[in-house]
Amino acid sequence: MHLLNIMTWELVLCTSSVTDATNYKDCGSANAFALSVEITPCNSDPCVLVTGEPVTVDIMFTATEDIRGGSASMQVVNGNVIRWLPPPNKTLCECLNPSCPIEEGGTHVYRHTLEIIDNIPSHEPEIRLELLNEQKSVFFCIQFPVQINAF
């Protein structure tokens, strides 16, 4: 009976921390494809992000060729207006689990935590994330809708 109680509590604790996957679209990936995108915190679709608050983006993807390393960029896209978000303070490899090299057919999770900056256009923006190889060519690109509220 004691074991059953422990297993029940583990199940409750594990499922209470599950985040719903975020809807996304590919925006020109050349050598990888997304398996899932999760934004934390996110309790709606689209995710409501608050200016000045931290947001964590977890992207699970599979590469279709070997990639040794590179960098990442994030932008807020609103129609023809693009606003660059501050780049990660880490290299691409430092944001990956497992780390580099990225192996063909391997599954990796890219994780980046950032703070939503002021002056972002608030009419139906989307966030675009690009992963670049060592030659600065985009090998992975996804875009997902968000709603941004001022703090």
Tab-separated table of C-alpha atoms in Angstrom:
chain	number	residue	atom	x	y	z
A	1	MET	CA	0.000	0.000	0.000
A	2	HIS	CA	2.853	2.386	0.849
A	3	LEU	CA	4.445	1.784	-2.574
A	4	LEU	CA	1.131	2.530	-4.301
A	5	ASN	CA	0.861	5.887	-2.476
A	6	ILE	CA	4.406	6.829	-3.500
A	7	MET	CA	3.738	5.911	-7.127
A	8	THR	CA	0.490	7.910	-7.131
A	9	TRP	CA	2.234	11.023	-5.775
A	10	GLU	CA	5.048	10.668	-8.309
A	11	LEU	CA	2.476	10.532	-11.089
A	12	VAL	CA	0.682	13.637	-9.750
A	13	LEU	CA	3.934	15.577	-9.386
A	14	CYS	CA	5.165	14.607	-12.844
A	15	THR	CA	1.938	15.428	-14.651
A	16	SER	CA	1.434	18.734	-12.830
A	17	SER	CA	4.673	20.082	-14.298
A	18	VAL	CA	3.911	19.103	-17.894
A	19	THR	CA	3.655	22.056	-20.278
A	20	ASP	CA	1.436	22.003	-23.337
A	21	ALA	CA	3.323	21.989	-26.610
A	22	THR	CA	3.300	25.275	-28.517
A	23	ASN	CA	1.943	25.532	-32.060
A	24	TYR	CA	4.702	26.454	-34.504
A	25	LYS	CA	5.540	26.510	-38.190
A	26	ASP	CA	8.753	25.827	-40.035
A	27	CYS	CA	10.281	28.937	-41.614
A	28	GLY	CA	12.975	27.504	-43.814
A	29	SER	CA	14.790	24.698	-42.022
A	30	ALA	CA	17.425	23.146	-44.261
A	31	ASN	CA	19.017	20.378	-42.205
A	32	ALA	CA	16.743	19.683	-39.226
A	33	PHE	CA	13.072	19.379	-38.310
A	34	ALA	CA	11.210	20.216	-35.116
A	35	LEU	CA	9.638	17.529	-32.964
A	36	SER	CA	8.185	19.846	-30.294
A	37	VAL	CA	8.298	23.403	-28.988
A	38	GLU	CA	7.542	24.290	-25.366
A	39	ILE	CA	7.413	27.753	-23.813
A	40	THR	CA	7.545	28.223	-20.033
A	41	PRO	CA	5.504	29.842	-18.618
A	42	CYS	CA	2.671	29.276	-21.060
A	43	ASN	CA	-0.929	28.551	-20.167
A	44	SER	CA	-2.676	29.507	-23.412
A	45	ASP	CA	-2.417	29.413	-27.186
A	46	PRO	CA	-0.857	31.679	-28.198
A	47	CYS	CA	1.411	32.000	-25.180
A	48	VAL	CA	1.033	35.247	-23.260
A	49	LEU	CA	4.476	36.680	-22.522
A	50	VAL	CA	5.006	39.575	-20.117
A	51	THR	CA	7.535	42.320	-20.789
A	52	GLY	CA	10.418	42.119	-18.320
A	53	GLU	CA	9.655	38.536	-17.274
A	54	PRO	CA	11.874	35.541	-18.101
A	55	VAL	CA	10.710	33.027	-20.690
A	56	THR	CA	12.271	29.643	-21.432
A	57	VAL	CA	12.045	28.118	-24.904
A	58	ASP	CA	12.692	24.362	-25.281
A	59	ILE	CA	12.853	23.017	-28.820
A	60	MET	CA	13.324	19.335	-29.565
A	61	PHE	CA	14.609	18.651	-33.065
A	62	THR	CA	16.263	16.022	-35.215
A	63	ALA	CA	19.103	16.885	-37.587
A	64	THR	CA	19.268	15.494	-41.110
A	65	GLU	CA	23.049	15.984	-41.342
A	66	ASP	CA	25.997	16.341	-38.971
A	67	ILE	CA	26.548	19.874	-37.624
A	68	ARG	CA	29.589	20.745	-35.536
A	69	GLY	CA	28.438	23.959	-33.881
A	70	GLY	CA	27.240	27.468	-34.567
A	71	SER	CA	24.988	30.110	-33.076
A	72	ALA	CA	21.342	31.082	-32.612
A	73	SER	CA	19.239	34.163	-33.255
A	74	MET	CA	15.740	35.139	-32.161
A	75	GLN	CA	13.531	37.827	-33.612
A	76	VAL	CA	10.032	39.149	-33.066
A	77	VAL	CA	8.240	39.293	-36.414
A	78	ASN	CA	5.143	41.436	-36.897
A	79	GLY	CA	4.239	41.688	-40.554
A	80	ASN	CA	7.217	43.369	-42.212
A	81	VAL	CA	8.649	44.613	-38.894
A	82	ILE	CA	11.455	42.511	-37.412
A	83	ARG	CA	12.903	43.256	-33.989
A	84	TRP	CA	16.004	41.300	-32.916
A	85	LEU	CA	15.967	39.849	-29.420
A	86	PRO	CA	19.170	39.799	-27.372
A	87	PRO	CA	21.284	36.793	-28.415
A	88	PRO	CA	22.034	34.009	-25.940
A	89	ASN	CA	25.090	34.516	-23.756
A	90	LYS	CA	26.034	30.947	-24.637
A	91	THR	CA	27.157	29.209	-27.792
A	92	LEU	CA	24.782	26.934	-29.659
A	93	CYS	CA	26.559	23.900	-28.204
A	94	GLU	CA	26.136	25.182	-24.630
A	95	CYS	CA	22.360	25.467	-25.173
A	96	LEU	CA	21.988	21.916	-26.522
A	97	ASN	CA	21.293	18.671	-24.734
A	98	PRO	CA	23.108	16.540	-25.707
A	99	SER	CA	25.801	19.026	-26.639
A	100	CYS	CA	27.668	19.220	-29.960
A	101	PRO	CA	28.359	17.738	-32.322
A	102	ILE	CA	24.819	17.516	-33.658
A	103	GLU	CA	24.599	14.115	-35.293
A	104	GLU	CA	22.477	13.192	-38.279
A	105	GLY	CA	19.368	11.405	-37.008
A	106	GLY	CA	20.086	12.434	-33.421
A	107	THR	CA	17.507	14.168	-31.249
A	108	HIS	CA	18.595	17.330	-29.439
A	109	VAL	CA	16.890	19.900	-27.218
A	110	TYR	CA	17.791	23.558	-27.636
A	111	ARG	CA	17.017	25.555	-24.461
A	112	HIS	CA	17.220	29.323	-24.150
A	113	THR	CA	15.936	31.585	-21.378
A	114	LEU	CA	15.433	35.235	-22.202
A	115	GLU	CA	13.661	38.308	-20.900
A	116	ILE	CA	10.991	39.862	-23.097
A	117	ILE	CA	12.146	43.387	-23.973
A	118	ASP	CA	10.093	46.598	-24.193
A	119	ASN	CA	8.873	48.184	-27.424
A	120	ILE	CA	7.887	44.983	-29.166
A	121	PRO	CA	4.981	45.399	-31.587
A	122	SER	CA	2.022	43.850	-29.813
A	123	HIS	CA	-0.361	43.181	-32.720
A	124	GLU	CA	-0.161	39.416	-33.304
A	125	PRO	CA	3.631	39.070	-33.171
A	126	GLU	CA	5.479	35.836	-33.779
A	127	ILE	CA	8.856	34.786	-32.445
A	128	ARG	CA	11.305	33.331	-34.953
A	129	LEU	CA	14.208	31.184	-33.784
A	130	GLU	CA	17.041	30.351	-36.155
A	131	LEU	CA	19.901	27.960	-35.497
A	132	LEU	CA	22.966	28.610	-37.632
A	133	ASN	CA	25.888	26.350	-38.457
A	134	GLU	CA	29.550	27.381	-38.255
A	135	GLN	CA	29.288	28.999	-41.704
A	136	LYS	CA	26.387	31.192	-40.415
A	137	SER	CA	23.866	29.408	-42.643
A	138	VAL	CA	20.437	28.697	-41.149
A	139	PHE	CA	19.970	24.955	-40.679
A	140	PHE	CA	16.842	25.169	-38.502
A	141	CYS	CA	14.073	27.784	-38.318
A	142	ILE	CA	10.731	27.821	-36.523
A	143	GLN	CA	8.222	30.561	-35.848
A	144	PHE	CA	5.415	30.617	-33.274
A	145	PRO	CA	2.693	33.127	-32.339
A	146	VAL	CA	2.728	34.928	-28.991
A	147	GLN	CA	0.853	37.672	-27.222
A	148	ILE	CA	2.966	40.242	-25.386
A	149	ASN	CA	1.598	42.148	-22.412
A	150	ALA	CA	3.318	45.102	-20.760
A	151	PHE	CA	4.342	44.560	-17.144
